[in-house]
Amino acid sequence: MSTIIEARNLSRFYEVRRGLFAEPATVRALSEASFRVTQGTTLAVVGESGCGKSTLARLLTMIEPPSGGELVIDGKKLGATGHADLKALRKTVQIVFQDPYGSLNPRQKIGAILEEPLKINTDMPSRERREKAFDMLIKVGLRPEHYGRYPHMFSGGQRQRIAIARALMLDPKILILDEPVSALDVSIQAQILNILADLQEELGLTYIFISHDLSVVRFVADEVMVMYLGRPVEFAPVEAVFESPQHPYTVALLSATPVADPRRKRQNIKLEGELPSPINPPSGCPFHPRCRYARDKCSDIRPELTLHGQTLVACHGIEEGWIDYAAEPPPPGAALSGERAGTTPQAPDAAVRAPEPGSPV
Ligand code: ADP
Ligand code: MG
């Protein structure tokens, strides 16, 4: 399988002023992120709000140039200086945003919304554009008569279908999905995730699926990248992240996620303290002020991503073996929360592949 996206030390900084007379400060929204994505697969990017997920999305969609590092997309290299053929490359990568209400122009009919990318980027004749828009409506589970309606006539789930259809009009290879279901009801989330899965299979798409919610990620991702304060701290196949999370931050995120398999005992690390500011990130390991395993080294030296089993993890404690989750007694609350989750009537698989009641919502 071939690599379709490669990021090497990708960074994005913003200069900000925190007051009229204040010195400008630098927000390190994304720092030295390196990763690869295989064509036709889904990489989930997870982490708390403010950790740099949307910044990464803007770099991948070429809405903004990186401040440092390099991106190779579909074999073409882009650096801080851009790329000669950005226009062609922009068609390859399309984005779907979280807010299905804000992302569609309320004055345009659905047909015009879908055809706009073709109008701007191709010289396709209007009849063909129209046909393509109709085809795409069907593909995302809408109906031909929706072509002439306005966005306000649709529900949130339907609007997100329209946003997905619009993103696909230029036949992209890569879709960046920035919290695509976070604004939707849980029942609707499953429908949108199903549609995305079907489209991926049919069209061979590569997804970057951004979410703050690990429970959603589990059923869409092939690989997961966990970010903390603008840096990837763990990168692994999805099963590895859920079965043997390595970074204490990943373990903490999982502790806050309902357990899918009640037989599995899980460490229960509570995330304490606030997420520090990316203007003044902590020295050494960015997670050390919130990490209960932290030692002196953690505040002095920033750990690099190193391979541990199937997982790339940036943690001195894991690398040097002083963190051993298996050796710890399960915390008092762990079994309890496991049982409770086990009695949840919906198996997560069933939730995602649930039959969609009635017509598309
Ligand atoms: P996420 O999507 O994970 O919530 P973002 O990528 O939106 O995070 O933001 C990462 C950090 O960068 C945040 O601290 C945010 O305030 C800051 N940031 C994002 N965009 C800008 C900008 N244009 N100017 C200044 N700071 C920004
Ligand atoms: Mg965001």
mmCIF file of C-alpha atoms and ligand atoms in Angstrom:
data_model
loop_
_atom_site.group_PDB
_atom_site.id
_atom_site.type_symbol
_atom_site.label_atom_id
_atom_site.label_comp_id
_atom_site.label_asym_id
_atom_site.label_seq_id
_atom_site.Cartn_x
_atom_site.Cartn_y
_atom_site.Cartn_z
ATOM 1 C CA MET A 1 0.000 0.000 0.000
ATOM 2 C CA SER A 2 1.340 3.405 -0.886
ATOM 3 C CA THR A 3 1.772 6.504 1.230
ATOM 4 C CA ILE A 4 -0.467 9.361 0.096
ATOM 5 C CA ILE A 5 0.331 11.895 2.825
ATOM 6 C CA GLU A 6 3.629 12.383 4.521
ATOM 7 C CA ALA A 7 4.326 15.132 7.041
ATOM 8 C CA ARG A 8 7.884 15.832 8.123
ATOM 9 C CA ASN A 9 8.422 18.082 11.142
ATOM 10 C CA LEU A 10 5.336 20.030 10.187
ATOM 11 C CA SER A 11 4.826 23.177 12.278
ATOM 12 C CA ARG A 12 2.470 26.124 12.344
ATOM 13 C CA PHE A 13 3.023 29.142 14.568
ATOM 14 C CA TYR A 14 0.856 32.228 14.953
ATOM 15 C CA GLU A 15 2.012 35.623 16.177
ATOM 16 C CA VAL A 16 -0.488 37.104 18.601
ATOM 17 C CA ARG A 17 -0.673 40.195 20.819
ATOM 18 C CA ARG A 18 -2.370 39.781 24.152
ATOM 19 C CA GLY A 19 -2.951 43.469 24.667
ATOM 20 C CA LEU A 20 -2.392 46.787 23.028
ATOM 21 C CA PHE A 21 1.091 47.322 24.433
ATOM 22 C CA ALA A 22 2.052 43.714 24.948
ATOM 23 C CA GLU A 23 4.950 42.158 23.123
ATOM 24 C CA PRO A 24 3.863 39.781 20.373
ATOM 25 C CA ALA A 25 3.848 36.170 21.491
ATOM 26 C CA THR A 26 4.036 32.991 19.451
ATOM 27 C CA VAL A 27 1.293 30.388 19.598
ATOM 28 C CA ARG A 28 2.796 27.019 18.775
ATOM 29 C CA ALA A 29 -0.383 25.516 17.366
ATOM 30 C CA LEU A 30 1.450 22.615 15.706
ATOM 31 C CA SER A 31 5.036 21.583 16.370
ATOM 32 C CA GLU A 32 7.221 19.166 14.446
ATOM 33 C CA ALA A 33 4.509 16.703 13.515
ATOM 34 C CA SER A 34 5.778 13.780 11.450
ATOM 35 C CA PHE A 35 3.519 10.994 10.219
ATOM 36 C CA ARG A 36 2.425 9.050 7.146
ATOM 37 C CA VAL A 37 -0.986 8.035 5.875
ATOM 38 C CA THR A 38 -1.557 5.064 3.577
ATOM 39 C CA GLN A 39 -3.838 5.534 0.587
ATOM 40 C CA GLY A 40 -7.393 4.291 1.141
ATOM 41 C CA THR A 41 -7.130 4.229 4.947
ATOM 42 C CA THR A 42 -8.372 6.438 7.761
ATOM 43 C CA LEU A 43 -6.081 8.222 10.157
ATOM 44 C CA ALA A 44 -7.927 9.541 13.188
ATOM 45 C CA VAL A 45 -6.438 12.577 14.884
ATOM 46 C CA VAL A 46 -7.559 12.941 18.486
ATOM 47 C CA GLY A 47 -6.870 15.211 21.432
ATOM 48 C CA GLU A 48 -8.442 17.867 23.608
ATOM 49 C CA SER A 49 -9.744 21.098 22.172
ATOM 50 C CA GLY A 50 -6.868 23.439 21.335
ATOM 51 C CA CYS A 51 -4.265 20.735 20.709
ATOM 52 C CA GLY A 52 -3.837 21.731 17.055
ATOM 53 C CA LYS A 53 -6.191 19.430 15.168
ATOM 54 C CA SER A 54 -7.867 22.098 13.057
ATOM 55 C CA THR A 55 -4.523 23.750 12.438
ATOM 56 C CA LEU A 56 -3.288 20.466 11.009
ATOM 57 C CA ALA A 57 -6.475 20.305 8.907
ATOM 58 C CA ARG A 58 -5.771 23.768 7.470
ATOM 59 C CA LEU A 59 -2.240 22.789 6.531
ATOM 60 C CA LEU A 60 -3.337 19.536 4.902
ATOM 61 C CA THR A 61 -5.998 21.345 2.879
ATOM 62 C CA MET A 62 -3.475 24.028 1.927
ATOM 63 C CA ILE A 63 -5.688 26.782 3.334
ATOM 64 C CA GLU A 64 -2.549 27.922 5.189
ATOM 65 C CA PRO A 65 1.115 27.236 4.538
ATOM 66 C CA PRO A 66 3.209 25.557 7.236
ATOM 67 C CA SER A 67 5.644 27.712 9.244
ATOM 68 C CA GLY A 68 8.164 24.934 9.040
ATOM 69 C CA GLY A 69 8.652 21.404 7.828
ATOM 70 C CA GLU A 70 7.322 19.681 4.769
ATOM 71 C CA LEU A 71 4.249 17.997 3.431
ATOM 72 C CA VAL A 72 4.182 15.481 0.623
ATOM 73 C CA ILE A 73 0.670 14.976 -0.715
ATOM 74 C CA ASP A 74 -0.008 12.523 -3.498
ATOM 75 C CA GLY A 75 3.678 12.574 -4.424
ATOM 76 C CA LYS A 76 3.967 16.365 -4.517
ATOM 77 C CA LYS A 77 6.068 18.269 -2.055
ATOM 78 C CA LEU A 78 4.936 21.460 -0.338
ATOM 79 C CA GLY A 79 6.995 23.473 2.078
ATOM 80 C CA ALA A 80 6.660 26.859 3.730
ATOM 81 C CA THR A 81 7.143 28.393 0.278
ATOM 82 C CA GLY A 82 4.194 26.594 -1.244
ATOM 83 C CA HIS A 83 4.093 24.637 -4.453
ATOM 84 C CA ALA A 84 3.934 25.674 -8.079
ATOM 85 C CA ASP A 85 0.849 23.644 -8.808
ATOM 86 C CA LEU A 86 -1.153 24.296 -5.672
ATOM 87 C CA LYS A 87 -4.377 24.606 -7.637
ATOM 88 C CA ALA A 88 -4.272 21.051 -8.948
ATOM 89 C CA LEU A 89 -3.223 19.720 -5.578
ATOM 90 C CA ARG A 90 -6.067 21.555 -3.828
ATOM 91 C CA LYS A 91 -8.565 19.497 -5.814
ATOM 92 C CA THR A 92 -6.958 16.347 -4.436
ATOM 93 C CA VAL A 93 -7.714 17.309 -0.826
ATOM 94 C CA GLN A 94 -11.143 18.470 0.306
ATOM 95 C CA ILE A 95 -12.501 19.286 3.744
ATOM 96 C CA VAL A 96 -15.740 18.810 5.666
ATOM 97 C CA PHE A 97 -16.207 21.009 8.731
ATOM 98 C CA GLN A 98 -17.949 20.366 12.007
ATOM 99 C CA ASP A 99 -20.711 22.904 11.692
ATOM 100 C CA PRO A 100 -23.184 21.890 9.004
ATOM 101 C CA TYR A 101 -25.146 25.105 9.634
ATOM 102 C CA GLY A 102 -22.320 27.538 9.066
ATOM 103 C CA SER A 103 -20.622 25.809 6.172
ATOM 104 C CA LEU A 104 -23.391 26.066 3.549
ATOM 105 C CA ASN A 105 -24.331 29.382 1.965
ATOM 106 C CA PRO A 106 -27.963 29.978 3.030
ATOM 107 C CA ARG A 107 -28.754 31.909 -0.171
ATOM 108 C CA GLN A 108 -27.710 29.168 -2.548
ATOM 109 C CA LYS A 109 -29.811 26.218 -3.537
ATOM 110 C CA ILE A 110 -28.263 22.791 -2.999
ATOM 111 C CA GLY A 111 -27.684 22.362 -6.731
ATOM 112 C CA ALA A 112 -25.667 25.577 -6.914
ATOM 113 C CA ILE A 113 -23.735 24.668 -3.754
ATOM 114 C CA LEU A 114 -22.743 21.323 -5.244
ATOM 115 C CA GLU A 115 -21.867 22.696 -8.668
ATOM 116 C CA GLU A 116 -19.837 25.653 -7.449
ATOM 117 C CA PRO A 117 -16.526 23.768 -7.095
ATOM 118 C CA LEU A 118 -16.933 22.481 -10.650
ATOM 119 C CA LYS A 119 -17.741 25.961 -11.944
ATOM 120 C CA ILE A 120 -14.655 27.440 -10.339
ATOM 121 C CA ASN A 121 -12.190 24.655 -11.031
ATOM 122 C CA THR A 122 -13.276 23.013 -14.293
ATOM 123 C CA ASP A 123 -14.816 23.934 -17.624
ATOM 124 C CA MET A 124 -17.398 21.198 -17.387
ATOM 125 C CA PRO A 125 -20.579 22.127 -19.328
ATOM 126 C CA SER A 126 -23.626 22.947 -17.191
ATOM 127 C CA ARG A 127 -25.567 19.840 -18.177
ATOM 128 C CA GLU A 128 -22.747 17.578 -17.001
ATOM 129 C CA ARG A 129 -22.368 19.572 -13.803
ATOM 130 C CA ARG A 130 -26.033 19.085 -13.118
ATOM 131 C CA GLU A 131 -25.836 15.360 -13.723
ATOM 132 C CA LYS A 132 -22.862 15.061 -11.450
ATOM 133 C CA ALA A 133 -24.709 16.958 -8.696
ATOM 134 C CA PHE A 134 -27.683 14.601 -9.012
ATOM 135 C CA ASP A 135 -25.397 11.560 -8.857
ATOM 136 C CA MET A 136 -23.703 12.900 -5.774
ATOM 137 C CA LEU A 137 -27.013 13.587 -3.994
ATOM 138 C CA ILE A 138 -27.912 9.929 -4.457
ATOM 139 C CA LYS A 139 -24.484 8.771 -3.311
ATOM 140 C CA VAL A 140 -24.876 10.542 0.034
ATOM 141 C CA GLY A 141 -28.413 9.254 0.540
ATOM 142 C CA LEU A 142 -30.363 12.351 -0.505
ATOM 143 C CA ARG A 143 -32.936 12.609 -3.300
ATOM 144 C CA PRO A 144 -32.972 14.354 -6.681
ATOM 145 C CA GLU A 145 -35.739 16.727 -5.594
ATOM 146 C CA HIS A 146 -33.370 18.151 -2.964
ATOM 147 C CA TYR A 147 -31.426 19.801 -5.800
ATOM 148 C CA GLY A 148 -33.689 22.874 -5.856
ATOM 149 C CA ARG A 149 -34.017 23.409 -2.096
ATOM 150 C CA TYR A 150 -32.231 25.765 0.284
ATOM 151 C CA PRO A 151 -30.014 24.704 3.225
ATOM 152 C CA HIS A 152 -32.503 25.892 5.876
ATOM 153 C CA MET A 153 -34.946 23.236 4.667
ATOM 154 C CA PHE A 154 -32.647 20.450 5.871
ATOM 155 C CA SER A 155 -31.746 18.908 9.221
ATOM 156 C CA GLY A 156 -28.209 18.922 10.601
ATOM 157 C CA GLY A 157 -27.581 15.364 9.401
ATOM 158 C CA GLN A 158 -28.849 16.154 5.910
ATOM 159 C CA ARG A 159 -26.704 19.270 5.746
ATOM 160 C CA GLN A 160 -23.662 17.256 6.680
ATOM 161 C CA ARG A 161 -24.527 14.906 3.792
ATOM 162 C CA ILE A 162 -24.659 17.940 1.503
ATOM 163 C CA ALA A 163 -21.274 19.130 2.804
ATOM 164 C CA ILE A 164 -19.819 15.679 2.099
ATOM 165 C CA ALA A 165 -21.342 15.658 -1.383
ATOM 166 C CA ARG A 166 -19.863 19.089 -2.124
ATOM 167 C CA ALA A 167 -16.445 17.931 -0.911
ATOM 168 C CA LEU A 168 -16.617 15.015 -3.368
ATOM 169 C CA MET A 169 -17.601 17.004 -6.475
ATOM 170 C CA LEU A 170 -14.011 17.432 -7.642
ATOM 171 C CA ASP A 171 -13.190 13.722 -7.239
ATOM 172 C CA PRO A 172 -10.650 14.247 -4.446
ATOM 173 C CA LYS A 173 -8.437 11.452 -3.185
ATOM 174 C CA ILE A 174 -8.291 12.746 0.369
ATOM 175 C CA LEU A 175 -11.046 14.027 2.649
ATOM 176 C CA ILE A 176 -10.195 15.959 5.791
ATOM 177 C CA LEU A 177 -13.090 15.493 8.192
ATOM 178 C CA ASP A 178 -12.780 18.037 11.012
ATOM 179 C CA GLU A 179 -15.125 16.831 13.775
ATOM 180 C CA PRO A 180 -17.692 15.861 11.114
ATOM 181 C CA VAL A 181 -20.217 14.356 13.527
ATOM 182 C CA SER A 182 -19.475 16.263 16.736
ATOM 183 C CA ALA A 183 -22.404 18.657 16.255
ATOM 184 C CA LEU A 184 -24.913 15.889 15.476
ATOM 185 C CA ASP A 185 -27.180 13.733 17.654
ATOM 186 C CA VAL A 186 -25.752 10.309 18.418
ATOM 187 C CA SER A 187 -28.383 8.528 16.276
ATOM 188 C CA ILE A 188 -27.514 10.725 13.303
ATOM 189 C CA GLN A 189 -23.777 10.316 13.898
ATOM 190 C CA ALA A 190 -24.035 6.609 13.078
ATOM 191 C CA GLN A 191 -25.712 7.345 9.743
ATOM 192 C CA ILE A 192 -23.062 9.824 8.715
ATOM 193 C CA LEU A 193 -20.277 7.447 9.756
ATOM 194 C CA ASN A 194 -21.919 4.666 7.722
ATOM 195 C CA ILE A 195 -22.117 6.890 4.648
ATOM 196 C CA LEU A 196 -18.492 7.885 5.045
ATOM 197 C CA ALA A 197 -17.477 4.230 5.323
ATOM 198 C CA ASP A 198 -19.453 3.317 2.181
ATOM 199 C CA LEU A 199 -18.013 6.223 0.197
ATOM 200 C CA GLN A 200 -14.499 5.342 1.284
ATOM 201 C CA GLU A 201 -14.908 1.803 0.043
ATOM 202 C CA GLU A 202 -16.590 2.795 -3.211
ATOM 203 C CA LEU A 203 -14.213 5.617 -4.094
ATOM 204 C CA GLY A 204 -10.991 4.428 -2.459
ATOM 205 C CA LEU A 205 -10.780 7.621 -0.411
ATOM 206 C CA THR A 206 -8.214 8.428 2.232
ATOM 207 C CA TYR A 207 -9.630 10.070 5.362
ATOM 208 C CA ILE A 208 -8.107 12.225 8.046
ATOM 209 C CA PHE A 209 -10.799 11.966 10.683
ATOM 210 C CA ILE A 210 -10.434 14.601 13.375
ATOM 211 C CA SER A 211 -12.255 14.138 16.654
ATOM 212 C CA HIS A 212 -11.968 14.934 20.341
ATOM 213 C CA ASP A 213 -14.059 11.810 21.008
ATOM 214 C CA LEU A 214 -12.162 8.536 21.114
ATOM 215 C CA SER A 215 -15.337 6.442 21.145
ATOM 216 C CA VAL A 216 -16.261 7.681 17.658
ATOM 217 C CA VAL A 217 -12.760 7.137 16.365
ATOM 218 C CA ARG A 218 -12.703 3.472 17.277
ATOM 219 C CA PHE A 219 -15.094 2.495 14.497
ATOM 220 C CA VAL A 220 -13.730 4.595 11.703
ATOM 221 C CA ALA A 221 -9.972 4.590 12.122
ATOM 222 C CA ASP A 222 -7.264 2.330 10.817
ATOM 223 C CA GLU A 223 -4.630 4.283 12.674
ATOM 224 C CA VAL A 224 -4.840 6.847 15.428
ATOM 225 C CA MET A 225 -2.631 9.828 16.154
ATOM 226 C CA VAL A 226 -3.040 11.308 19.616
ATOM 227 C CA MET A 227 -1.988 14.946 19.901
ATOM 228 C CA TYR A 228 -1.121 16.973 22.938
ATOM 229 C CA LEU A 229 -0.319 20.712 22.815
ATOM 230 C CA GLY A 230 0.444 20.655 19.112
ATOM 231 C CA ARG A 231 2.552 17.509 19.145
ATOM 232 C CA PRO A 232 1.796 13.898 18.272
ATOM 233 C CA VAL A 233 2.424 11.843 21.430
ATOM 234 C CA GLU A 234 1.171 8.456 20.228
ATOM 235 C CA PHE A 235 0.636 6.950 16.778
ATOM 236 C CA ALA A 236 -0.602 3.389 16.400
ATOM 237 C CA PRO A 237 -3.029 1.013 14.700
ATOM 238 C CA VAL A 238 -6.491 1.539 16.174
ATOM 239 C CA GLU A 239 -6.591 -1.841 17.966
ATOM 240 C CA ALA A 240 -3.290 -1.111 19.680
ATOM 241 C CA VAL A 241 -4.540 2.254 20.939
ATOM 242 C CA PHE A 242 -7.622 0.700 22.498
ATOM 243 C CA GLU A 243 -6.044 -2.551 23.703
ATOM 244 C CA SER A 244 -2.720 -1.305 24.964
ATOM 245 C CA PRO A 245 -2.551 2.473 25.049
ATOM 246 C CA GLN A 246 0.963 3.597 25.888
ATOM 247 C CA HIS A 247 1.196 7.310 26.556
ATOM 248 C CA PRO A 248 -0.232 8.342 29.964
ATOM 249 C CA TYR A 249 -2.210 11.000 28.104
ATOM 250 C CA THR A 250 -3.803 8.397 25.820
ATOM 251 C CA VAL A 251 -4.625 6.277 28.868
ATOM 252 C CA ALA A 252 -6.216 9.314 30.484
ATOM 253 C CA LEU A 253 -8.299 10.062 27.369
ATOM 254 C CA LEU A 254 -9.452 6.452 27.303
ATOM 255 C CA SER A 255 -10.371 6.555 30.982
ATOM 256 C CA ALA A 256 -12.895 9.198 30.047
ATOM 257 C CA THR A 257 -14.311 7.044 27.222
ATOM 258 C CA PRO A 258 -16.941 4.340 27.852
ATOM 259 C CA VAL A 259 -15.344 0.894 27.882
ATOM 260 C CA ALA A 260 -16.431 -1.268 24.976
ATOM 261 C CA ASP A 261 -15.223 -4.582 26.346
ATOM 262 C CA PRO A 262 -16.201 -5.079 29.990
ATOM 263 C CA ARG A 263 -13.745 -7.977 30.431
ATOM 264 C CA ARG A 264 -10.865 -5.713 29.769
ATOM 265 C CA LYS A 265 -9.413 -4.044 32.804
ATOM 266 C CA ARG A 266 -8.207 -0.631 32.102
ATOM 267 C CA GLN A 267 -6.016 1.764 33.952
ATOM 268 C CA ASN A 268 -7.988 4.675 35.177
ATOM 269 C CA ILE A 269 -5.959 7.836 35.010
ATOM 270 C CA LYS A 270 -7.897 10.992 35.536
ATOM 271 C CA LEU A 271 -6.805 14.022 33.594
ATOM 272 C CA GLU A 272 -6.048 16.669 36.142
ATOM 273 C CA GLY A 273 -5.163 20.289 35.732
ATOM 274 C CA GLU A 274 -5.712 22.539 32.777
ATOM 275 C CA LEU A 275 -4.330 22.170 29.320
ATOM 276 C CA PRO A 276 -1.338 24.565 29.335
ATOM 277 C CA SER A 277 -1.175 27.358 26.793
ATOM 278 C CA PRO A 278 0.575 26.700 23.488
ATOM 279 C CA ILE A 279 2.116 30.163 23.895
ATOM 280 C CA ASN A 280 4.287 28.900 26.701
ATOM 281 C CA PRO A 281 4.357 25.136 26.443
ATOM 282 C CA PRO A 282 5.990 23.271 29.349
ATOM 283 C CA SER A 283 9.646 22.305 28.953
ATOM 284 C CA GLY A 284 10.601 18.719 28.219
ATOM 285 C CA CYS A 285 7.560 16.507 27.763
ATOM 286 C CA PRO A 286 4.569 18.837 27.269
ATOM 287 C CA PHE A 287 2.401 16.491 29.335
ATOM 288 C CA HIS A 288 4.697 16.324 32.391
ATOM 289 C CA PRO A 289 2.843 18.861 34.597
ATOM 290 C CA ARG A 290 -0.291 16.698 34.365
ATOM 291 C CA CYS A 291 1.418 13.310 34.444
ATOM 292 C CA ARG A 292 1.436 11.291 37.622
ATOM 293 C CA TYR A 293 4.438 9.259 36.451
ATOM 294 C CA ALA A 294 6.625 12.272 35.646
ATOM 295 C CA ARG A 295 10.238 12.269 36.835
ATOM 296 C CA ASP A 296 12.924 14.966 36.627
ATOM 297 C CA LYS A 297 13.944 13.923 33.158
ATOM 298 C CA CYS A 298 10.431 14.633 31.878
ATOM 299 C CA SER A 299 10.679 18.344 32.585
ATOM 300 C CA ASP A 300 14.224 18.539 31.170
ATOM 301 C CA ILE A 301 14.232 16.570 27.935
ATOM 302 C CA ARG A 302 11.468 16.276 25.371
ATOM 303 C CA PRO A 303 10.902 12.621 24.483
ATOM 304 C CA GLU A 304 10.961 11.647 20.792
ATOM 305 C CA LEU A 305 8.467 9.252 19.233
ATOM 306 C CA THR A 306 9.970 5.768 19.513
ATOM 307 C CA LEU A 307 8.578 2.404 18.542
ATOM 308 C CA HIS A 308 7.190 0.298 21.370
ATOM 309 C CA GLY A 309 5.469 -2.817 20.034
ATOM 310 C CA GLN A 310 3.235 -1.516 17.228
ATOM 311 C CA THR A 311 3.058 1.931 18.765
ATOM 312 C CA LEU A 312 5.089 5.063 18.260
ATOM 313 C CA VAL A 313 5.075 6.824 21.600
ATOM 314 C CA ALA A 314 6.843 9.897 22.962
ATOM 315 C CA CYS A 315 7.306 9.065 26.644
ATOM 316 C CA HIS A 316 10.467 8.557 28.719
ATOM 317 C CA GLY A 317 8.607 6.351 31.177
ATOM 318 C CA ILE A 318 7.510 3.930 28.478
ATOM 319 C CA GLU A 319 10.857 4.013 26.698
ATOM 320 C CA GLU A 320 12.813 3.366 29.879
ATOM 321 C CA GLY A 321 10.284 0.992 31.385
ATOM 322 C CA TRP A 322 9.441 2.820 34.603
ATOM 323 C CA ILE A 323 5.808 3.007 33.562
ATOM 324 C CA ASP A 324 4.266 -0.454 33.664
ATOM 325 C CA TYR A 325 0.483 -0.318 33.671
ATOM 326 C CA ALA A 326 0.177 -4.105 33.982
ATOM 327 C CA ALA A 327 2.083 -4.108 37.260
ATOM 328 C CA GLU A 328 -0.301 -1.683 38.909
ATOM 329 C CA PRO A 329 -3.352 -2.875 40.788
ATOM 330 C CA PRO A 330 -6.508 -1.768 38.992
ATOM 331 C CA PRO A 331 -7.853 1.355 40.656
ATOM 332 C CA PRO A 332 -11.000 0.945 42.770
ATOM 333 C CA GLY A 333 -13.299 2.559 40.212
ATOM 334 C CA ALA A 334 -12.033 0.647 37.173
ATOM 335 C CA ALA A 335 -14.029 -2.599 37.448
ATOM 336 C CA LEU A 336 -17.165 -0.714 38.284
ATOM 337 C CA SER A 337 -17.009 1.564 35.274
ATOM 338 C CA GLY A 338 -16.246 -1.478 33.118
ATOM 339 C CA GLU A 339 -19.340 -3.313 34.300
ATOM 340 C CA ARG A 340 -21.515 -0.336 33.816
ATOM 341 C CA ALA A 341 -20.320 0.119 30.280
ATOM 342 C CA GLY A 342 -20.797 -3.604 29.631
ATOM 343 C CA THR A 343 -24.479 -3.419 30.347
ATOM 344 C CA THR A 344 -24.999 -0.624 27.859
ATOM 345 C CA PRO A 345 -27.564 -2.109 25.467
ATOM 346 C CA GLN A 346 -25.899 -0.939 22.279
ATOM 347 C CA ALA A 347 -22.735 -2.686 21.250
ATOM 348 C CA PRO A 348 -20.661 0.061 19.638
ATOM 349 C CA ASP A 349 -20.369 -1.946 16.417
ATOM 350 C CA ALA A 350 -24.120 -2.207 16.208
ATOM 351 C CA ALA A 351 -24.382 1.491 16.935
ATOM 352 C CA VAL A 352 -22.251 2.384 13.983
ATOM 353 C CA ARG A 353 -23.678 -0.146 11.544
ATOM 354 C CA ALA A 354 -27.201 0.324 12.833
ATOM 355 C CA PRO A 355 -29.885 0.114 10.174
ATOM 356 C CA GLU A 356 -30.993 3.592 9.347
ATOM 357 C CA PRO A 357 -34.597 4.044 10.341
ATOM 358 C CA GLY A 358 -36.769 5.230 7.517
ATOM 359 C CA SER A 359 -35.604 7.743 4.975
ATOM 360 C CA PRO A 360 -32.399 9.716 5.412
ATOM 361 C CA VAL A 361 -32.636 12.125 8.280
HETATM 362 P P1 ADP B 1 -8.193 22.150 17.903
HETATM 363 O O1 ADP B 1 -8.782 22.079 16.528
HETATM 364 O O2 ADP B 1 -7.466 20.907 18.306
HETATM 365 O O3 ADP B 1 -9.195 22.547 18.945
HETATM 366 P P2 ADP B 1 -6.743 24.444 16.856
HETATM 367 O O4 ADP B 1 -5.869 23.910 15.789
HETATM 368 O O5 ADP B 1 -7.982 25.139 16.448
HETATM 369 O O6 ADP B 1 -7.064 23.304 17.915
HETATM 370 O O7 ADP B 1 -5.894 25.464 17.750
HETATM 371 C C1 ADP B 1 -4.629 25.133 18.305
HETATM 372 C C2 ADP B 1 -4.100 26.333 19.058
HETATM 373 O O8 ADP B 1 -3.734 27.371 18.148
HETATM 374 C C3 ADP B 1 -5.108 26.958 20.003
HETATM 375 O O9 ADP B 1 -4.425 27.392 21.158
HETATM 376 C C4 ADP B 1 -5.647 28.117 19.216
HETATM 377 O O10 ADP B 1 -6.067 29.139 20.084
HETATM 378 C C5 ADP B 1 -4.439 28.551 18.406
HETATM 379 N N1 ADP B 1 -4.795 29.144 17.105
HETATM 380 C C6 ADP B 1 -5.433 28.542 16.084
HETATM 381 N N2 ADP B 1 -5.579 29.360 15.031
HETATM 382 C C7 ADP B 1 -5.016 30.538 15.393
HETATM 383 C C8 ADP B 1 -4.829 31.812 14.741
HETATM 384 N N3 ADP B 1 -5.258 32.012 13.489
HETATM 385 N N4 ADP B 1 -4.206 32.777 15.438
HETATM 386 C C9 ADP B 1 -3.770 32.575 16.700
HETATM 387 N N5 ADP B 1 -3.894 31.411 17.363
HETATM 388 C C10 ADP B 1 -4.504 30.408 16.741
HETATM 389 MG MG MG B 2 -10.796 22.196 15.924
#
